[in-house]
mmCIF file of C-alpha atoms in Angstrom:
data_model
loop_
_atom_site.group_PDB
_atom_site.id
_atom_site.type_symbol
_atom_site.label_atom_id
_atom_site.label_comp_id
_atom_site.label_asym_id
_atom_site.label_seq_id
_atom_site.Cartn_x
_atom_site.Cartn_y
_atom_site.Cartn_z
ATOM 1 C CA GLY R 1 -53.556 -4.208 72.839
ATOM 2 C CA VAL R 2 -55.214 -5.646 76.422
ATOM 3 C CA VAL R 3 -57.634 -1.986 76.136
ATOM 4 C CA PHE R 4 -58.688 -2.208 72.781
ATOM 5 C CA LEU R 5 -59.649 -6.358 73.763
ATOM 6 C CA LYS R 6 -61.067 -4.542 76.685
ATOM 7 C CA ARG R 7 -63.678 -1.886 74.751
ATOM 8 C CA GLY R 8 -64.393 -4.518 72.109
ATOM 9 C CA LYS R 9 -65.467 -6.189 74.195
ATOM 10 C CA ALA R 10 -67.934 -3.770 76.888
ATOM 11 C CA GLY R 11 -67.499 -0.711 75.245
ATOM 12 C CA SER R 12 -66.222 2.820 76.324
ATOM 13 C CA ASP R 13 -66.882 2.919 78.566
ATOM 14 C CA VAL R 14 -63.785 0.946 80.439
ATOM 15 C CA PHE R 15 -62.468 4.389 79.684
ATOM 16 C CA TYR R 16 -64.225 5.543 82.216
ATOM 17 C CA THR R 17 -64.858 2.765 84.325
ATOM 18 C CA GLY R 18 -62.357 0.927 86.135
ATOM 19 C CA ASP R 19 -58.164 -0.159 86.454
ATOM 20 C CA ILE R 20 -58.302 2.254 82.883
ATOM 21 C CA ASP R 21 -59.832 5.393 84.106
ATOM 22 C CA GLU R 22 -58.673 4.676 87.877
ATOM 23 C CA SER R 23 -54.165 4.063 85.724
ATOM 24 C CA ILE R 24 -55.154 7.834 83.857
ATOM 25 C CA VAL R 25 -56.364 9.657 86.943
ATOM 26 C CA ASN R 26 -53.616 8.499 88.779
ATOM 27 C CA THR R 27 -51.265 9.455 86.689
ATOM 28 C CA VAL R 28 -52.418 12.546 86.041
ATOM 29 C CA GLN R 29 -52.702 13.323 89.929
ATOM 30 C CA ASP R 30 -49.288 12.100 90.257
ATOM 31 C CA HIS R 31 -47.923 15.249 88.115
ATOM 32 C CA GLY R 32 -50.097 17.270 90.165
ATOM 33 C CA GLY R 33 -52.745 17.567 87.898
ATOM 34 C CA VAL R 34 -56.328 18.114 89.272
ATOM 35 C CA LEU R 35 -58.989 15.104 87.722
ATOM 36 C CA THR R 36 -60.822 12.865 89.986
ATOM 37 C CA LEU R 37 -62.358 9.601 89.060
ATOM 38 C CA ASP R 38 -65.474 11.140 89.132
ATOM 39 C CA ASP R 39 -64.694 13.299 86.758
ATOM 40 C CA LEU R 40 -63.525 10.577 83.741
ATOM 41 C CA GLU R 41 -66.673 8.482 85.699
ATOM 42 C CA SER R 42 -68.867 12.057 84.518
ATOM 43 C CA HIS R 43 -68.447 12.052 81.317
ATOM 44 C CA ARG R 44 -70.549 11.732 78.297
ATOM 45 C CA THR R 45 -70.071 12.649 74.850
ATOM 46 C CA GLU R 46 -72.367 15.678 73.401
ATOM 47 C CA GLU R 47 -73.973 15.855 70.567
ATOM 48 C CA THR R 48 -73.916 19.184 69.093
ATOM 49 C CA ALA R 49 -74.893 20.480 65.689
ATOM 50 C CA ALA R 50 -72.788 22.020 63.820
ATOM 51 C CA VAL R 51 -73.566 25.862 62.694
ATOM 52 C CA SER R 52 -73.042 27.059 58.786
ATOM 53 C CA VAL R 53 -72.749 29.915 55.853
ATOM 54 C CA SER R 54 -73.492 30.278 52.537
ATOM 55 C CA TYR R 55 -70.804 31.496 50.549
ATOM 56 C CA ARG R 56 -71.394 32.152 46.674
ATOM 57 C CA GLY R 57 -74.570 29.342 46.801
ATOM 58 C CA VAL R 58 -72.844 26.623 48.787
ATOM 59 C CA ASP R 59 -73.747 25.599 51.749
ATOM 60 C CA VAL R 60 -70.063 25.143 54.458
ATOM 61 C CA PHE R 61 -70.741 23.966 57.592
ATOM 62 C CA GLU R 62 -67.496 23.936 60.696
ATOM 63 C CA HIS R 63 -67.925 23.136 63.739
ATOM 64 C CA PRO R 64 -69.483 24.622 66.983
ATOM 65 C CA PRO R 65 -67.967 26.348 69.816
ATOM 66 C CA ASN R 66 -66.404 25.460 71.918
ATOM 67 C CA GLY R 67 -64.410 24.722 68.236
ATOM 68 C CA GLN R 68 -62.964 27.473 65.737
ATOM 69 C CA GLY R 69 -65.105 26.203 62.302
ATOM 70 C CA PHE R 70 -66.889 29.848 63.409
ATOM 71 C CA ALA R 71 -64.174 31.743 61.411
ATOM 72 C CA ALA R 72 -64.129 30.158 58.877
ATOM 73 C CA LEU R 73 -67.281 31.064 58.213
ATOM 74 C CA SER R 74 -66.671 34.026 59.462
ATOM 75 C CA MET R 75 -64.037 35.061 57.074
ATOM 76 C CA LEU R 76 -66.134 33.704 54.554
ATOM 77 C CA LYS R 77 -68.491 35.631 54.706
ATOM 78 C CA ILE R 78 -65.964 38.967 54.980
ATOM 79 C CA MET R 79 -64.541 37.659 51.326
ATOM 80 C CA GLU R 80 -67.713 37.035 49.997
ATOM 81 C CA THR R 81 -68.413 40.958 49.940
ATOM 82 C CA PHE R 82 -65.283 41.089 47.460
ATOM 83 C CA ASP R 83 -65.493 39.584 43.562
ATOM 84 C CA PHE R 84 -62.539 37.258 43.716
ATOM 85 C CA SER R 85 -63.390 36.830 40.458
ATOM 86 C CA ALA R 86 -61.693 40.129 39.883
ATOM 87 C CA PHE R 87 -58.951 37.956 40.631
ATOM 88 C CA ASP R 88 -55.556 35.578 39.834
ATOM 89 C CA ALA R 89 -56.030 33.390 41.919
ATOM 90 C CA LEU R 90 -52.127 34.366 43.035
ATOM 91 C CA SER R 91 -53.079 37.902 42.584
ATOM 92 C CA GLU R 92 -51.587 40.334 45.919
ATOM 93 C CA ASP R 93 -55.568 41.139 45.989
ATOM 94 C CA ARG R 94 -56.671 38.176 46.936
ATOM 95 C CA PHE R 95 -53.865 37.355 49.132
ATOM 96 C CA HIS R 96 -54.412 40.571 50.780
ATOM 97 C CA LEU R 97 -58.087 40.880 51.008
ATOM 98 C CA MET R 98 -57.774 37.175 52.471
ATOM 99 C CA ILE R 99 -55.641 38.168 54.805
ATOM 100 C CA GLU R 100 -57.088 41.057 56.640
ATOM 101 C CA ALA R 101 -60.593 38.971 56.923
ATOM 102 C CA LYS R 102 -58.684 36.565 58.572
ATOM 103 C CA LYS R 103 -58.051 38.619 61.141
ATOM 104 C CA LEU R 104 -61.113 40.048 61.348
ATOM 105 C CA ALA R 105 -62.604 36.910 61.811
ATOM 106 C CA TYR R 106 -60.366 36.105 64.244
ATOM 107 C CA ALA R 107 -60.336 39.146 66.497
ATOM 108 C CA ASP R 108 -64.448 38.028 67.122
ATOM 109 C CA LEU R 109 -62.941 34.070 67.925
ATOM 110 C CA HIS R 110 -60.641 34.622 70.116
ATOM 111 C CA HIS R 111 -63.492 37.239 71.333
ATOM 112 C CA HIS R 112 -65.972 35.220 71.828
ATOM 113 C CA CYS R 113 -65.191 31.185 71.758
ATOM 114 C CA ALA R 114 -65.358 29.761 74.900
ATOM 115 C CA ASP R 115 -67.868 26.369 76.644
ATOM 116 C CA PRO R 116 -71.806 27.116 74.706
ATOM 117 C CA SER R 117 -73.030 25.895 78.789
ATOM 118 C CA PHE R 118 -71.430 28.893 80.085
ATOM 119 C CA TYR R 119 -70.941 31.246 77.611
ATOM 120 C CA LYS R 120 -73.304 31.768 74.239
ATOM 121 C CA ALA R 121 -71.354 33.529 71.470
ATOM 122 C CA PRO R 122 -73.277 36.317 68.866
ATOM 123 C CA LEU R 123 -72.466 33.499 65.464
ATOM 124 C CA GLU R 124 -75.962 34.072 64.133
ATOM 125 C CA LYS R 125 -75.122 38.265 64.667
ATOM 126 C CA LEU R 126 -71.538 37.028 63.826
ATOM 127 C CA LEU R 127 -72.040 35.611 60.590
ATOM 128 C CA SER R 128 -74.576 37.502 59.412
ATOM 129 C CA LYS R 129 -73.908 38.967 55.875
ATOM 130 C CA ASP R 130 -74.926 42.622 57.070
ATOM 131 C CA TYR R 131 -72.190 42.631 59.974
ATOM 132 C CA ALA R 132 -69.551 40.761 57.141
ATOM 133 C CA GLY R 133 -69.572 43.690 55.650
ATOM 134 C CA GLU R 134 -69.554 46.413 57.909
ATOM 135 C CA ARG R 135 -66.671 44.653 58.858
ATOM 136 C CA ALA R 136 -65.333 44.666 55.143
ATOM 137 C CA LYS R 137 -65.882 48.256 55.667
ATOM 138 C CA THR R 138 -63.288 48.410 57.850
ATOM 139 C CA ILE R 139 -60.570 47.470 54.777
ATOM 140 C CA ASP R 140 -58.677 49.025 52.503
ATOM 141 C CA SER R 141 -57.867 46.768 49.823
ATOM 142 C CA LEU R 142 -53.795 49.118 49.686
ATOM 143 C CA SER R 143 -52.954 49.291 53.214
ATOM 144 C CA ALA R 144 -52.894 46.615 55.559
ATOM 145 C CA MET R 145 -54.807 47.231 59.293
ATOM 146 C CA ASN R 146 -52.459 47.181 62.594
ATOM 147 C CA ASP R 147 -54.960 46.847 64.984
ATOM 148 C CA TYR R 148 -58.159 44.248 64.728
ATOM 149 C CA SER R 149 -60.069 43.718 67.473
ATOM 150 C CA SER R 150 -63.510 42.693 67.699
ATOM 151 C CA GLY R 151 -66.946 44.491 66.476
ATOM 152 C CA LEU R 152 -68.984 43.216 69.542
ATOM 153 C CA SER R 153 -68.262 43.619 73.209
ATOM 154 C CA LEU R 154 -69.178 40.677 74.617
ATOM 155 C CA GLY R 155 -72.181 40.432 75.837
ATOM 156 C CA ASN R 156 -50.566 19.634 66.749
ATOM 157 C CA ASP R 157 -50.309 15.704 66.203
ATOM 158 C CA THR R 158 -53.649 16.472 64.534
ATOM 159 C CA VAL R 159 -54.859 13.551 62.681
ATOM 160 C CA TYR R 160 -58.038 14.139 60.047
ATOM 161 C CA LEU R 161 -60.083 11.733 57.867
ATOM 162 C CA ALA R 162 -62.855 11.947 56.043
ATOM 163 C CA THR R 163 -64.885 8.806 53.928
ATOM 164 C CA ALA R 164 -68.258 8.374 51.976
ATOM 165 C CA ASP R 165 -69.630 5.983 50.289
ATOM 166 C CA GLY R 166 -72.341 4.885 47.453
ATOM 167 C CA GLU R 167 -75.950 6.142 49.632
ATOM 168 C CA GLU R 168 -74.425 9.831 50.821
ATOM 169 C CA GLY R 169 -73.716 8.679 54.167
ATOM 170 C CA ALA R 170 -70.251 10.345 54.544
ATOM 171 C CA VAL R 171 -67.737 11.387 58.029
ATOM 172 C CA SER R 172 -65.301 14.130 58.288
ATOM 173 C CA PHE R 173 -63.539 13.792 61.345
ATOM 174 C CA ILE R 174 -60.613 14.824 63.470
ATOM 175 C CA ASN R 175 -58.072 14.124 66.898
ATOM 176 C CA SER R 176 -55.602 15.865 68.379
ATOM 177 C CA LEU R 177 -53.484 15.092 71.763
ATOM 178 C CA TYR R 178 -53.054 19.486 70.717
ATOM 179 C CA LYS R 179 -49.067 19.855 71.580
ATOM 180 C CA GLY R 180 -47.511 17.385 69.768
ATOM 181 C CA ILE R 181 -48.454 14.586 72.208
ATOM 182 C CA GLY R 182 -49.888 16.956 74.527
ATOM 183 C CA SER R 183 -49.350 16.269 78.088
ATOM 184 C CA GLY R 184 -46.730 13.773 77.267
ATOM 185 C CA LEU R 185 -47.221 11.492 79.912
ATOM 186 C CA VAL R 186 -48.663 8.385 79.167
ATOM 187 C CA ALA R 187 -51.249 6.490 81.876
ATOM 188 C CA PRO R 188 -49.333 3.224 83.369
ATOM 189 C CA GLY R 189 -50.357 -0.129 81.684
ATOM 190 C CA THR R 190 -52.909 1.157 78.970
ATOM 191 C CA GLY R 191 -50.905 2.724 76.485
ATOM 192 C CA ILE R 192 -53.349 6.461 76.285
ATOM 193 C CA LYS R 193 -51.698 9.496 76.145
ATOM 194 C CA LEU R 194 -53.244 12.102 77.625
ATOM 195 C CA GLN R 195 -54.159 14.802 75.627
ATOM 196 C CA ASN R 196 -53.183 18.998 76.916
ATOM 197 C CA ARG R 197 -56.727 20.659 75.312
ATOM 198 C CA GLY R 198 -56.946 22.845 79.078
ATOM 199 C CA HIS R 199 -54.104 24.736 77.792
ATOM 200 C CA LEU R 200 -56.691 26.634 76.144
ATOM 201 C CA PHE R 201 -57.925 27.843 78.827
ATOM 202 C CA SER R 202 -57.855 31.939 79.571
ATOM 203 C CA PHE R 203 -56.153 32.365 82.702
ATOM 204 C CA ASP R 204 -58.317 36.581 82.453
ATOM 205 C CA PRO R 205 -61.546 35.758 84.480
ATOM 206 C CA ASP R 206 -63.908 38.740 82.525
ATOM 207 C CA HIS R 207 -62.383 36.427 79.658
ATOM 208 C CA PRO R 208 -65.445 33.763 78.179
ATOM 209 C CA ASN R 209 -63.298 31.188 78.214
ATOM 210 C CA CYS R 210 -61.654 31.465 80.907
ATOM 211 C CA TYR R 211 -60.510 28.439 82.754
ATOM 212 C CA ALA R 212 -63.713 27.007 85.420
ATOM 213 C CA PRO R 213 -64.623 22.775 86.643
ATOM 214 C CA LYS R 214 -66.633 21.148 83.925
ATOM 215 C CA LYS R 215 -65.273 23.755 81.151
ATOM 216 C CA LEU R 216 -64.313 22.895 78.379
ATOM 217 C CA PRO R 217 -61.853 24.670 76.603
ATOM 218 C CA PHE R 218 -61.180 26.531 73.915
ATOM 219 C CA HIS R 219 -60.602 24.036 70.621
ATOM 220 C CA THR R 220 -58.949 24.231 67.319
ATOM 221 C CA ILE R 221 -59.333 21.369 65.659
ATOM 222 C CA ILE R 222 -62.693 22.300 63.647
ATOM 223 C CA PRO R 223 -64.649 19.348 60.617
ATOM 224 C CA GLY R 224 -65.596 20.516 57.808
ATOM 225 C CA ALA R 225 -68.586 19.820 55.362
ATOM 226 C CA LEU R 226 -69.744 20.895 52.257
ATOM 227 C CA TYR R 227 -74.147 21.240 50.771
ATOM 228 C CA LYS R 228 -75.232 22.254 47.814
ATOM 229 C CA ASN R 229 -78.866 23.191 47.050
ATOM 230 C CA LYS R 230 -79.303 20.687 50.744
ATOM 231 C CA LYS R 231 -77.707 17.968 48.734
ATOM 232 C CA LEU R 232 -73.848 16.220 50.434
ATOM 233 C CA MET R 233 -71.406 18.002 48.254
ATOM 234 C CA GLY R 234 -68.613 17.155 50.021
ATOM 235 C CA MET R 235 -66.116 16.111 52.815
ATOM 236 C CA PHE R 236 -63.029 18.188 54.021
ATOM 237 C CA GLY R 237 -60.468 19.597 57.028
ATOM 238 C CA ILE R 238 -57.267 20.855 57.808
ATOM 239 C CA MET R 239 -55.025 19.949 60.248
ATOM 240 C CA GLY R 240 -52.720 22.484 62.170
ATOM 241 C CA GLY R 241 -53.917 23.975 65.612
ATOM 242 C CA ALA R 242 -55.053 28.368 65.137
ATOM 243 C CA HIS R 243 -53.771 27.242 61.079
ATOM 244 C CA GLN R 244 -56.995 25.266 60.310
ATOM 245 C CA ALA R 245 -59.685 28.230 60.707
ATOM 246 C CA GLN R 246 -58.066 30.447 57.861
ATOM 247 C CA ALA R 247 -57.110 27.137 56.193
ATOM 248 C CA HIS R 248 -60.987 25.806 55.687
ATOM 249 C CA ALA R 249 -61.248 29.210 54.695
ATOM 250 C CA GLN R 250 -58.789 29.095 52.283
ATOM 251 C CA PHE R 251 -59.386 25.561 50.322
ATOM 252 C CA VAL R 252 -63.600 26.523 49.681
ATOM 253 C CA SER R 253 -62.509 29.687 48.351
ATOM 254 C CA ASN R 254 -60.219 27.649 45.557
ATOM 255 C CA LEU R 255 -63.114 24.997 45.556
ATOM 256 C CA ILE R 256 -66.156 27.082 44.575
ATOM 257 C CA ASP R 257 -63.946 30.724 43.328
ATOM 258 C CA TYR R 258 -61.699 29.033 41.134
ATOM 259 C CA GLU R 259 -63.166 25.299 40.884
ATOM 260 C CA MET R 260 -60.180 23.691 41.390
ATOM 261 C CA THR R 261 -60.367 19.977 42.113
ATOM 262 C CA PRO R 262 -59.962 19.170 45.913
ATOM 263 C CA GLN R 263 -56.146 18.039 45.594
ATOM 264 C CA GLU R 264 -55.937 21.330 43.559
ATOM 265 C CA ALA R 265 -57.411 23.189 46.394
ATOM 266 C CA MET R 266 -55.337 21.662 48.870
ATOM 267 C CA ASP R 267 -51.701 21.262 47.376
ATOM 268 C CA TYR R 268 -52.085 25.153 46.464
ATOM 269 C CA PRO R 269 -49.764 27.700 48.042
ATOM 270 C CA ARG R 270 -51.434 29.577 51.564
ATOM 271 C CA PHE R 271 -50.714 31.847 54.050
ATOM 272 C CA ASN R 272 -50.637 31.488 57.212
ATOM 273 C CA HIS R 273 -51.755 34.477 59.608
ATOM 274 C CA ASP R 274 -50.702 35.136 63.178
ATOM 275 C CA HIS R 275 -52.962 37.085 65.806
ATOM 276 C CA LYS R 276 -50.298 37.611 68.376
ATOM 277 C CA THR R 277 -47.463 39.319 66.245
ATOM 278 C CA ASN R 278 -49.373 39.746 63.102
ATOM 279 C CA THR R 279 -47.522 38.080 60.889
ATOM 280 C CA VAL R 280 -47.848 36.748 57.581
ATOM 281 C CA GLY R 281 -45.769 33.603 55.911
ATOM 282 C CA LEU R 282 -46.024 33.106 52.569
ATOM 283 C CA GLU R 283 -45.517 29.309 51.409
ATOM 284 C CA MET R 284 -43.453 28.315 48.823
ATOM 285 C CA GLY R 285 -44.681 28.294 45.384
ATOM 286 C CA ILE R 286 -46.490 32.352 45.869
ATOM 287 C CA PRO R 287 -44.232 35.287 43.488
ATOM 288 C CA LEU R 288 -42.619 36.969 44.702
ATOM 289 C CA LEU R 289 -43.855 40.272 42.920
ATOM 290 C CA VAL R 290 -47.388 39.348 45.117
ATOM 291 C CA GLU R 291 -44.637 39.272 48.833
ATOM 292 C CA GLU R 292 -43.063 42.327 47.215
ATOM 293 C CA GLU R 293 -46.378 43.822 47.001
ATOM 294 C CA LEU R 294 -47.978 42.579 49.912
ATOM 295 C CA ARG R 295 -45.079 44.271 52.023
ATOM 296 C CA LYS R 296 -45.890 47.874 50.463
ATOM 297 C CA ARG R 297 -49.351 47.923 51.797
ATOM 298 C CA GLY R 298 -48.059 47.246 55.561
ATOM 299 C CA HIS R 299 -48.083 43.285 55.902
ATOM 300 C CA GLN R 300 -44.709 41.917 58.183
ATOM 301 C CA VAL R 301 -44.209 39.348 55.858
ATOM 302 C CA GLU R 302 -41.974 36.151 56.785
ATOM 303 C CA HIS R 303 -40.743 32.853 55.147
ATOM 304 C CA ASN R 304 -41.455 29.740 56.140
ATOM 305 C CA ASP R 305 -42.589 25.517 54.776
ATOM 306 C CA SER R 306 -43.285 23.707 57.765
ATOM 307 C CA VAL R 307 -46.267 21.861 57.728
ATOM 308 C CA LYS R 308 -46.279 23.769 62.126
ATOM 309 C CA TYR R 309 -47.812 26.504 59.567
ATOM 310 C CA PHE R 310 -49.274 25.579 57.338
ATOM 311 C CA GLY R 311 -50.601 22.196 58.467
ATOM 312 C CA GLY R 312 -51.759 19.405 55.689
ATOM 313 C CA GLY R 313 -55.588 18.483 55.341
ATOM 314 C CA GLN R 314 -57.421 15.757 53.111
ATOM 315 C CA ALA R 315 -60.589 15.680 51.224
ATOM 316 C CA ILE R 316 -63.535 13.970 49.227
ATOM 317 C CA LEU R 317 -65.743 16.117 46.741
ATOM 318 C CA ARG R 318 -69.265 14.544 45.351
ATOM 319 C CA PHE R 319 -68.042 14.659 41.439
ATOM 320 C CA ASN R 320 -71.950 13.343 40.353
ATOM 321 C CA GLU R 321 -74.454 11.250 41.239
ATOM 322 C CA ASP R 322 -71.673 7.849 40.680
ATOM 323 C CA THR R 323 -68.144 9.080 42.055
ATOM 324 C CA TRP R 324 -66.328 10.673 44.185
ATOM 325 C CA ILE R 325 -63.473 12.291 44.156
ATOM 326 C CA ALA R 326 -60.698 12.145 46.664
ATOM 327 C CA GLY R 327 -57.416 15.019 46.956
ATOM 328 C CA SER R 328 -54.323 14.282 49.921
ATOM 329 C CA ASP R 329 -52.710 17.194 51.183
ATOM 330 C CA HIS R 330 -49.100 16.399 50.373
ATOM 331 C CA ARG R 331 -47.455 18.323 53.766
ATOM 332 C CA LYS R 332 -48.567 15.960 55.410
ATOM 333 C CA ASP R 333 -48.901 11.952 55.393
ATOM 334 C CA GLY R 334 -51.758 10.807 53.844
ATOM 335 C CA HIS R 335 -53.508 9.103 50.987
ATOM 336 C CA ALA R 336 -57.104 9.152 48.874
ATOM 337 C CA ALA R 337 -58.022 5.602 47.682
ATOM 338 C CA GLY R 338 -61.370 3.816 46.571
ATOM 339 C CA PHE R 339 -62.471 1.264 47.937
#
């Protein structure tokens, strides 16, 4: 409470100067961490420009690197090369193509995502229609790929909320300490839990995401937004670590390809592909026949209904000029409300 009172009187600077930042720095250093008062005092919040692609006439906006948002966009551009209207929403053909698109998108993500101050990811190429077409040609409609890499060489405790008003103002917001409770450290006398995002740095000196002073690590958390004909269509976000970008693509496809409501699109059964183990988790609700067919096509399928794998999200969508409709994922605590 004392911290919030100080924040209310003096603004956000109280977190980076004075006794609060001293407590944070001392806590980290007492546990062998590398953090200085200068690190906090020199911190400045950056305003970044969202990245976007058009998916079947709807502009989808995501957070740029160092976030994983461009993987959702890349996945959607690959999916766009296929005619999903020919597939049932719960068909093995649709899920197979989405899983394969995810593999290719995340291969580029893990190869090119880093602090843009240190490495400029070739987003114009990665998100282009031509590149998506090239990547789509590597997908076998009847067989799962086991070897997936970037097509371009180098040159859990999350909270999400969306809100909108009657004057076209809207916010898509997400925050997380990472790994449940972050570092597990709390700065004495502040109640402030310290995050653990540095865990996502690479130790490979040749990788764009290799750790370095004053550098941002790869980030999983990504708020999303939708525009159609340059008008705000909706805000959305799905929590769940590495699941987020692939979940965003599935959600957008549910909305646009199958005209679901935000609640239906959020509740719909999802898959989760693990990039390291090449295993595919399927949620309850995906028919057994689909699972069997995916196995026949070479997918290593496993069942796990844990929120850890499938996250949870919220969404608000414009219904007409005067009305918004919202949905809150059943997988986690949340609520859709109008006021």
